[in-house]
Amino acid sequence: MTANLRYTITAVLAAGVALAFMPWLLSDFLLSLALSCLMYVALASSWSMFSGATNYLSLATSAFFGIGAYVTAWGLETLPYALAVPLGGVIAGAFAALVGAAVLHLRGAYFAVLTFGLGELVRHSITYFEKTYARTVGRVLSDPPEAVTVYLTVLLITVATVATCAAVRASRFGLALAGVGADEERAQTLGVNTRRVKIAGFALSAFFAGALGAAMAVRWTYIEPMSVFNPFIGFQTVLIAMIGGAQTLLGPVVSAVVFSLFSELLRLQFPYAYLMLLGLLLIVLVLYLPGGIGSLFRGRWARA
Amino acid sequence: MGFWLELAATGLITGGIYALVAMGLNLQYGLMRIMNISHGEFLMLGAYLTWLAHTVFDINPVAFLPVVAIVLFFGGLAVYRLCFRRIARTSPSVDVIEARSLLVGFGLMYLVQNAALLAWGADMRGYSYLADAVEIGGARFAANRLLAFGFAIAASLALLALLRWTIFGKAVRAMMQSPTGAQLVGIDTAVLHPVVFGAGLALAGMAGGLLSMVYEITPSMGEPYTVTALIVITLGGLGSAAGCLAGGLLLGLVEAFGMHFTNPSLKTLLSYGVFIGVLLARPKGLFAR
Amino acid sequence: MPEMLLRARGVYVRFGGLVAVDRVDLEVRAGELVGVIGPNGAGKTTFFHTLSGVLAPTAGQLIVGGEDLTGHAAHEFANHGVARTFQTPRVFRDMSAEDNVRFGLEFAGRRRKHARDAFDNPAAILDLLGLGDVAAIPAGGLTPAKQRLLEIGMALGARPRVLLLDEVAAGLTHAEVDATAQLIRRVRDEAGLAVIWIEHAVRVLMNYVERVAVLHQGAKIADGDPRKVARDPAVVEAYLGEEGGGERKAA
């Protein structure tokens, strides 16, 4: 472990410990705001881990998130929360590995559209399954864990995600992912098993999104496919990561905090204007600062 | 017999619209590698323009179609000028063009869809136009559906003819096959690209206008059509306008028969199944040799 | 006799109706420096793609260090010691020159040793190529000539046993070509590599290699001592057919 990486991970852990006291300091409203921030920090970071490095634009985040949520929805009666969360991650990761093996030879728009289609496919499948076999549209979680437990669990996942991001970036695996992003064929001629690297990266990124879905599911108490597979979660994740700079570590984190706050505060009052602004910001950034805002600070943070 | 005919006709009617929506997107992607994910939003704009013209100014929706096409064509020129021209000029490779235009498409989707929500609200809108049933060969269809189908097919065929027989169409096809070669013989991308982009949006807008005669419209109606268009393009092959027409009609049929044999709630599942199946088995399209 | 490192047997590539490589045989042993020449469209680059695993041949066999790798992915070729450069430099533009060289060391070259430790770290390789002073600069910011050199450095980082060079002399001045050729010979001697060097410009290559193979319309029409090959009627015919292409391109 390099000194730089040790420093970064220490900083992430310290931030995690500090944030762990929030439930006893913040009001319920502020705590739920903090929960949203954490959720998008984790989603945007896990997305950047794979898509930022490899330039494979994945729109499957909401699929992974939803799969995790449904693991909790189906499993919480028999499983403890502490087990449902990692299980949600593992199942989402396994799904990603399976799907990745089939579709990761496609690039560009095809990959983006296909991952979006997969999310919709899973959502419609679950809707159909629930209607036909369980004769229900949604599910009510009868005995959800307390808000503090949920917050601490999500915090734990977020810290783990960001720390893993940092570790991946500093590792051979991260170098291989970056090679895939820069020039896949060239990386292959230098000995990278690009297929395996892509599948592993995709699955790892899905694991965190899935675990997060499983952890957040209890927040809704009533779970239906439309709300947990909401494509908006996936879109917003991509937007946040790209605006912040998906190739940096800190960019998506800061951007997630800023936009979750904006989102919670402005969306209630000016929902449409806020989303228009988000769209406009994305366009302007892609045109004039394609690396995202984080790329401005590249020199300092690129090596973190 | 009459029943099967009716089922097939229903599929073809939907498929005709699918083809029209997909063609514009396919031309844009084939020519410029712009995968405009906000394609459906411009369809929605076309629908709202037609609805406004009909409900506010009492203009016949069919007569208004050319206006929709012209408005969206110029809108397309503006969008191209403001967004995609810069991407094409500053990107180091086609892969980057593709990635960046995808993201800009996202931004446009957010921008346009929410602007529509702001302007017209999330409620469903609609009007009644030629809703009476017409009987053909023992099968009954709403007149507006037949009209929409007829227009969609006519517009698609006109586009095919345009591509095949006019100088402009030949230039477009040459450009798709060999961008450098086409530039060497004097085809000017600075004209061709914006025009084709504008034409793509015009086609989407017309499809939206036709749809507004048949269905209720909402600001979020566009997204599913974008996805459908992508499925059709996958079926028909990138850059192939004829493949698009065939692919669109085929998808319409698959949906109609699939729903009949299984379950209406499986419609979306079915089209995504077809999409993923084709993408995995024949990524160059069903009709590629 | 030195170890046989690379053996292509009846390599055949067809794109639709077009035969790009027509049953080419080529054997290369450790320590050899072999040139591959041919007029435009002779199938040189396509042949190279098959040798490096980037493209699987339609038919034929590729044996690397005694192992049959036909149909395997490019990284398997790299892991068995085949490294290549690309005609138009494909460096990782956002990574520093040093990281570009390190890339190969981290993957293909990870479990192999060079015969000489001289090439076992990125700094040494960059110094050898005269790129020591630009180690920290992102590769995309280097001049095209330096990117070409860096391509060689990336390949050397993979600790190759067979080095495939695709037109590394194109666009270089006479003096630069000379320096590059000396460098290649030195690397070959010190690390005991087999080097296969493709060049469109015949004259450049003929001066530096000990053996040359000529491709024409996908097929190998000559293979041997450069001086003999240059007088081979079939070779002369192939090049004259292209309006003295070798001369023109070399100029």
PDB file of N, CA and C in Angstrom, chain B residues 205-259:
ATOM      1  N   GLY B 205     -40.874  14.361 -34.980  1.00  0.00           N
ATOM      2  CA  GLY B 205     -41.982  15.263 -34.703  1.00  0.00           C
ATOM      3  C   GLY B 205     -43.249  14.852 -35.430  1.00  0.00           C
ATOM      4  N   MET B 206     -43.093  14.417 -36.684  1.00  0.00           N
ATOM      5  CA  MET B 206     -44.256  13.972 -37.434  1.00  0.00           C
ATOM      6  C   MET B 206     -44.860  12.732 -36.790  1.00  0.00           C
ATOM      7  N   ALA B 207     -44.010  11.823 -36.371  1.00  0.00           N
ATOM      8  CA  ALA B 207     -44.510  10.626 -35.685  1.00  0.00           C
ATOM      9  C   ALA B 207     -45.297  11.040 -34.445  1.00  0.00           C
ATOM     10  N   GLY B 208     -44.789  12.037 -33.733  1.00  0.00           N
ATOM     11  CA  GLY B 208     -45.487  12.519 -32.543  1.00  0.00           C
ATOM     12  C   GLY B 208     -46.849  13.098 -32.906  1.00  0.00           C
ATOM     13  N   GLY B 209     -46.883  13.881 -33.979  1.00  0.00           N
ATOM     14  CA  GLY B 209     -48.146  14.453 -34.432  1.00  0.00           C
ATOM     15  C   GLY B 209     -49.161  13.366 -34.749  1.00  0.00           C
ATOM     16  N   LEU B 210     -48.698  12.314 -35.429  1.00  0.00           N
ATOM     17  CA  LEU B 210     -49.595  11.208 -35.774  1.00  0.00           C
ATOM     18  C   LEU B 210     -50.084  10.496 -34.509  1.00  0.00           C
ATOM     19  N   LEU B 211     -49.169  10.305 -33.572  1.00  0.00           N
ATOM     20  CA  LEU B 211     -49.540   9.601 -32.344  1.00  0.00           C
ATOM     21  C   LEU B 211     -50.575  10.379 -31.542  1.00  0.00           C
ATOM     22  N   SER B 212     -50.467  11.727 -31.599  1.00  0.00           N
ATOM     23  CA  SER B 212     -51.391  12.543 -30.810  1.00  0.00           C
ATOM     24  C   SER B 212     -52.834  12.371 -31.296  1.00  0.00           C
ATOM     25  N   MET B 213     -53.008  11.938 -32.554  1.00  0.00           N
ATOM     26  CA  MET B 213     -54.367  11.716 -33.060  1.00  0.00           C
ATOM     27  C   MET B 213     -54.945  10.435 -32.467  1.00  0.00           C
ATOM     28  N   VAL B 214     -54.063   9.518 -32.073  1.00  0.00           N
ATOM     29  CA  VAL B 214     -54.520   8.191 -31.653  1.00  0.00           C
ATOM     30  C   VAL B 214     -54.520   8.035 -30.132  1.00  0.00           C
ATOM     31  N   TYR B 215     -53.448   8.503 -29.485  1.00  0.00           N
ATOM     32  CA  TYR B 215     -53.296   8.265 -28.055  1.00  0.00           C
ATOM     33  C   TYR B 215     -53.324   9.568 -27.261  1.00  0.00           C
ATOM     34  N   GLU B 216     -53.502   9.414 -25.964  1.00  0.00           N
ATOM     35  CA  GLU B 216     -53.336  10.546 -25.053  1.00  0.00           C
ATOM     36  C   GLU B 216     -51.845  10.871 -24.992  1.00  0.00           C
ATOM     37  N   ILE B 217     -51.542  12.128 -24.742  1.00  0.00           N
ATOM     38  CA  ILE B 217     -50.124  12.485 -24.709  1.00  0.00           C
ATOM     39  C   ILE B 217     -49.732  13.032 -23.341  1.00  0.00           C
ATOM     40  N   THR B 218     -48.475  12.768 -22.952  1.00  0.00           N
ATOM     41  CA  THR B 218     -47.911  13.320 -21.717  1.00  0.00           C
ATOM     42  C   THR B 218     -46.461  13.705 -22.011  1.00  0.00           C
ATOM     43  N   PRO B 219     -45.880  14.563 -21.156  1.00  0.00           N
ATOM     44  CA  PRO B 219     -44.484  14.950 -21.404  1.00  0.00           C
ATOM     45  C   PRO B 219     -43.516  13.767 -21.322  1.00  0.00           C
ATOM     46  N   SER B 220     -43.901  12.683 -20.661  1.00  0.00           N
ATOM     47  CA  SER B 220     -42.958  11.570 -20.548  1.00  0.00           C
ATOM     48  C   SER B 220     -43.243  10.489 -21.573  1.00  0.00           C
ATOM     49  N   MET B 221     -44.066  10.807 -22.589  1.00  0.00           N
ATOM     50  CA  MET B 221     -44.419   9.782 -23.564  1.00  0.00           C
ATOM     51  C   MET B 221     -43.255   9.393 -24.467  1.00  0.00           C
ATOM     52  N   GLY B 222     -42.238  10.261 -24.546  1.00  0.00           N
ATOM     53  CA  GLY B 222     -41.189  10.058 -25.544  1.00  0.00           C
ATOM     54  C   GLY B 222     -40.234   8.918 -25.246  1.00  0.00           C
ATOM     55  N   GLU B 223     -39.904   8.795 -23.956  1.00  0.00           N
ATOM     56  CA  GLU B 223     -38.867   7.841 -23.565  1.00  0.00           C
ATOM     57  C   GLU B 223     -39.081   6.424 -24.109  1.00  0.00           C
ATOM     58  N   PRO B 224     -40.275   5.847 -23.926  1.00  0.00           N
ATOM     59  CA  PRO B 224     -40.471   4.486 -24.446  1.00  0.00           C
ATOM     60  C   PRO B 224     -40.239   4.410 -25.952  1.00  0.00           C
ATOM     61  N   TYR B 225     -40.580   5.492 -26.655  1.00  0.00           N
ATOM     62  CA  TYR B 225     -40.374   5.454 -28.106  1.00  0.00           C
ATOM     63  C   TYR B 225     -38.898   5.489 -28.463  1.00  0.00           C
ATOM     64  N   THR B 226     -38.111   6.195 -27.658  1.00  0.00           N
ATOM     65  CA  THR B 226     -36.663   6.168 -27.893  1.00  0.00           C
ATOM     66  C   THR B 226     -36.163   4.741 -27.795  1.00  0.00           C
ATOM     67  N   VAL B 227     -36.588   4.066 -26.723  1.00  0.00           N
ATOM     68  CA  VAL B 227     -36.133   2.695 -26.534  1.00  0.00           C
ATOM     69  C   VAL B 227     -36.626   1.810 -27.677  1.00  0.00           C
ATOM     70  N   THR B 228     -37.896   1.987 -28.045  1.00  0.00           N
ATOM     71  CA  THR B 228     -38.430   1.198 -29.154  1.00  0.00           C
ATOM     72  C   THR B 228     -37.637   1.452 -30.428  1.00  0.00           C
ATOM     73  N   ALA B 229     -37.326   2.721 -30.666  1.00  0.00           N
ATOM     74  CA  ALA B 229     -36.560   3.054 -31.869  1.00  0.00           C
ATOM     75  C   ALA B 229     -35.220   2.335 -31.857  1.00  0.00           C
ATOM     76  N   LEU B 230     -34.603   2.272 -30.689  1.00  0.00           N
ATOM     77  CA  LEU B 230     -33.314   1.592 -30.599  1.00  0.00           C
ATOM     78  C   LEU B 230     -33.470   0.099 -30.883  1.00  0.00           C
ATOM     79  N   ILE B 231     -34.572  -0.461 -30.394  1.00  0.00           N
ATOM     80  CA  ILE B 231     -34.817  -1.879 -30.671  1.00  0.00           C
ATOM     81  C   ILE B 231     -34.983  -2.089 -32.177  1.00  0.00           C
ATOM     82  N   VAL B 232     -35.755  -1.201 -32.802  1.00  0.00           N
ATOM     83  CA  VAL B 232     -35.986  -1.324 -34.242  1.00  0.00           C
ATOM     84  C   VAL B 232     -34.677  -1.204 -35.008  1.00  0.00           C
ATOM     85  N   ILE B 233     -33.842  -0.258 -34.601  1.00  0.00           N
ATOM     86  CA  ILE B 233     -32.562  -0.081 -35.277  1.00  0.00           C
ATOM     87  C   ILE B 233     -31.719  -1.336 -35.140  1.00  0.00           C
ATOM     88  N   THR B 234     -31.759  -1.920 -33.956  1.00  0.00           N
ATOM     89  CA  THR B 234     -31.003  -3.148 -33.735  1.00  0.00           C
ATOM     90  C   THR B 234     -31.501  -4.253 -34.653  1.00  0.00           C
ATOM     91  N   LEU B 235     -32.832  -4.345 -34.782  1.00  0.00           N
ATOM     92  CA  LEU B 235     -33.396  -5.363 -35.656  1.00  0.00           C
ATOM     93  C   LEU B 235     -32.991  -5.118 -37.104  1.00  0.00           C
ATOM     94  N   GLY B 236     -33.098  -3.869 -37.530  1.00  0.00           N
ATOM     95  CA  GLY B 236     -32.933  -3.552 -38.941  1.00  0.00           C
ATOM     96  C   GLY B 236     -31.499  -3.321 -39.372  1.00  0.00           C
ATOM     97  N   GLY B 237     -30.627  -3.089 -38.410  1.00  0.00           N
ATOM     98  CA  GLY B 237     -29.244  -2.840 -38.766  1.00  0.00           C
ATOM     99  C   GLY B 237     -28.951  -1.353 -38.770  1.00  0.00           C
ATOM    100  N   LEU B 238     -27.772  -0.994 -38.214  1.00  0.00           N
ATOM    101  CA  LEU B 238     -27.394   0.410 -38.118  1.00  0.00           C
ATOM    102  C   LEU B 238     -27.256   1.042 -39.484  1.00  0.00           C
ATOM    103  N   GLY B 239     -27.859   2.204 -39.644  1.00  0.00           N
ATOM    104  CA  GLY B 239     -27.664   2.964 -40.866  1.00  0.00           C
ATOM    105  C   GLY B 239     -28.517   2.501 -42.037  1.00  0.00           C
ATOM    106  N   SER B 240     -29.308   1.457 -41.841  1.00  0.00           N
ATOM    107  CA  SER B 240     -30.111   0.971 -42.954  1.00  0.00           C
ATOM    108  C   SER B 240     -31.552   1.445 -42.818  1.00  0.00           C
ATOM    109  N   ALA B 241     -31.984   2.311 -43.743  1.00  0.00           N
ATOM    110  CA  ALA B 241     -33.339   2.853 -43.661  1.00  0.00           C
ATOM    111  C   ALA B 241     -34.362   1.785 -44.018  1.00  0.00           C
ATOM    112  N   ALA B 242     -34.038   0.952 -45.013  1.00  0.00           N
ATOM    113  CA  ALA B 242     -34.963  -0.111 -45.405  1.00  0.00           C
ATOM    114  C   ALA B 242     -35.093  -1.131 -44.274  1.00  0.00           C
ATOM    115  N   GLY B 243     -33.960  -1.438 -43.652  1.00  0.00           N
ATOM    116  CA  GLY B 243     -33.975  -2.361 -42.519  1.00  0.00           C
ATOM    117  C   GLY B 243     -34.856  -1.832 -41.402  1.00  0.00           C
ATOM    118  N   CYS B 244     -34.834  -0.512 -41.245  1.00  0.00           N
ATOM    119  CA  CYS B 244     -35.636   0.153 -40.223  1.00  0.00           C
ATOM    120  C   CYS B 244     -37.120  -0.076 -40.466  1.00  0.00           C
ATOM    121  N   LEU B 245     -37.529   0.098 -41.715  1.00  0.00           N
ATOM    122  CA  LEU B 245     -38.936  -0.075 -42.054  1.00  0.00           C
ATOM    123  C   LEU B 245     -39.345  -1.520 -41.766  1.00  0.00           C
ATOM    124  N   ALA B 246     -38.536  -2.451 -42.247  1.00  0.00           N
ATOM    125  CA  ALA B 246     -38.836  -3.864 -42.029  1.00  0.00           C
ATOM    126  C   ALA B 246     -38.819  -4.187 -40.535  1.00  0.00           C
ATOM    127  N   GLY B 247     -37.777  -3.681 -39.846  1.00  0.00           N
ATOM    128  CA  GLY B 247     -37.640  -3.964 -38.419  1.00  0.00           C
ATOM    129  C   GLY B 247     -38.819  -3.411 -37.622  1.00  0.00           C
ATOM    130  N   GLY B 248     -39.260  -2.203 -37.976  1.00  0.00           N
ATOM    131  CA  GLY B 248     -40.373  -1.587 -37.267  1.00  0.00           C
ATOM    132  C   GLY B 248     -41.654  -2.400 -37.432  1.00  0.00           C
ATOM    133  N   LEU B 249     -41.944  -2.782 -38.676  1.00  0.00           N
ATOM    134  CA  LEU B 249     -43.152  -3.568 -38.926  1.00  0.00           C
ATOM    135  C   LEU B 249     -43.063  -4.910 -38.204  1.00  0.00           C
ATOM    136  N   LEU B 250     -41.872  -5.509 -38.241  1.00  0.00           N
ATOM    137  CA  LEU B 250     -41.672  -6.804 -37.590  1.00  0.00           C
ATOM    138  C   LEU B 250     -41.922  -6.696 -36.084  1.00  0.00           C
ATOM    139  N   LEU B 251     -41.360  -5.647 -35.483  1.00  0.00           N
ATOM    140  CA  LEU B 251     -41.535  -5.496 -34.036  1.00  0.00           C
ATOM    141  C   LEU B 251     -43.013  -5.303 -33.693  1.00  0.00           C
ATOM    142  N   GLY B 252     -43.715  -4.529 -34.541  1.00  0.00           N
ATOM    143  CA  GLY B 252     -45.149  -4.344 -34.329  1.00  0.00           C
ATOM    144  C   GLY B 252     -45.881  -5.686 -34.338  1.00  0.00           C
ATOM    145  N   LEU B 253     -45.525  -6.517 -35.312  1.00  0.00           N
ATOM    146  CA  LEU B 253     -46.160  -7.834 -35.417  1.00  0.00           C
ATOM    147  C   LEU B 253     -45.824  -8.709 -34.209  1.00  0.00           C
ATOM    148  N   VAL B 254     -44.540  -8.720 -33.849  1.00  0.00           N
ATOM    149  CA  VAL B 254     -44.111  -9.535 -32.709  1.00  0.00           C
ATOM    150  C   VAL B 254     -44.893  -9.145 -31.465  1.00  0.00           C
ATOM    151  N   GLU B 255     -45.033  -7.830 -31.276  1.00  0.00           N
ATOM    152  CA  GLU B 255     -45.766  -7.360 -30.089  1.00  0.00           C
ATOM    153  C   GLU B 255     -47.225  -7.797 -30.143  1.00  0.00           C
ATOM    154  N   ALA B 256     -47.849  -7.593 -31.303  1.00  0.00           N
ATOM    155  CA  ALA B 256     -49.279  -7.907 -31.422  1.00  0.00           C
ATOM    156  C   ALA B 256     -49.530  -9.400 -31.195  1.00  0.00           C
ATOM    157  N   PHE B 257     -48.779 -10.245 -31.889  1.00  0.00           N
ATOM    158  CA  PHE B 257     -48.999 -11.682 -31.752  1.00  0.00           C
ATOM    159  C   PHE B 257     -48.524 -12.183 -30.395  1.00  0.00           C
ATOM    160  N   GLY B 258     -47.391 -11.634 -29.954  1.00  0.00           N
ATOM    161  CA  GLY B 258     -46.871 -12.047 -28.654  1.00  0.00           C
ATOM    162  C   GLY B 258     -47.876 -11.775 -27.553  1.00  0.00           C
ATOM    163  N   MET B 259     -48.485 -10.590 -27.597  1.00  0.00           N
ATOM    164  CA  MET B 259     -49.441 -10.238 -26.554  1.00  0.00           C
ATOM    165  C   MET B 259     -50.660 -11.144 -26.633  1.00  0.00           C
TER     166      MET B 259
END
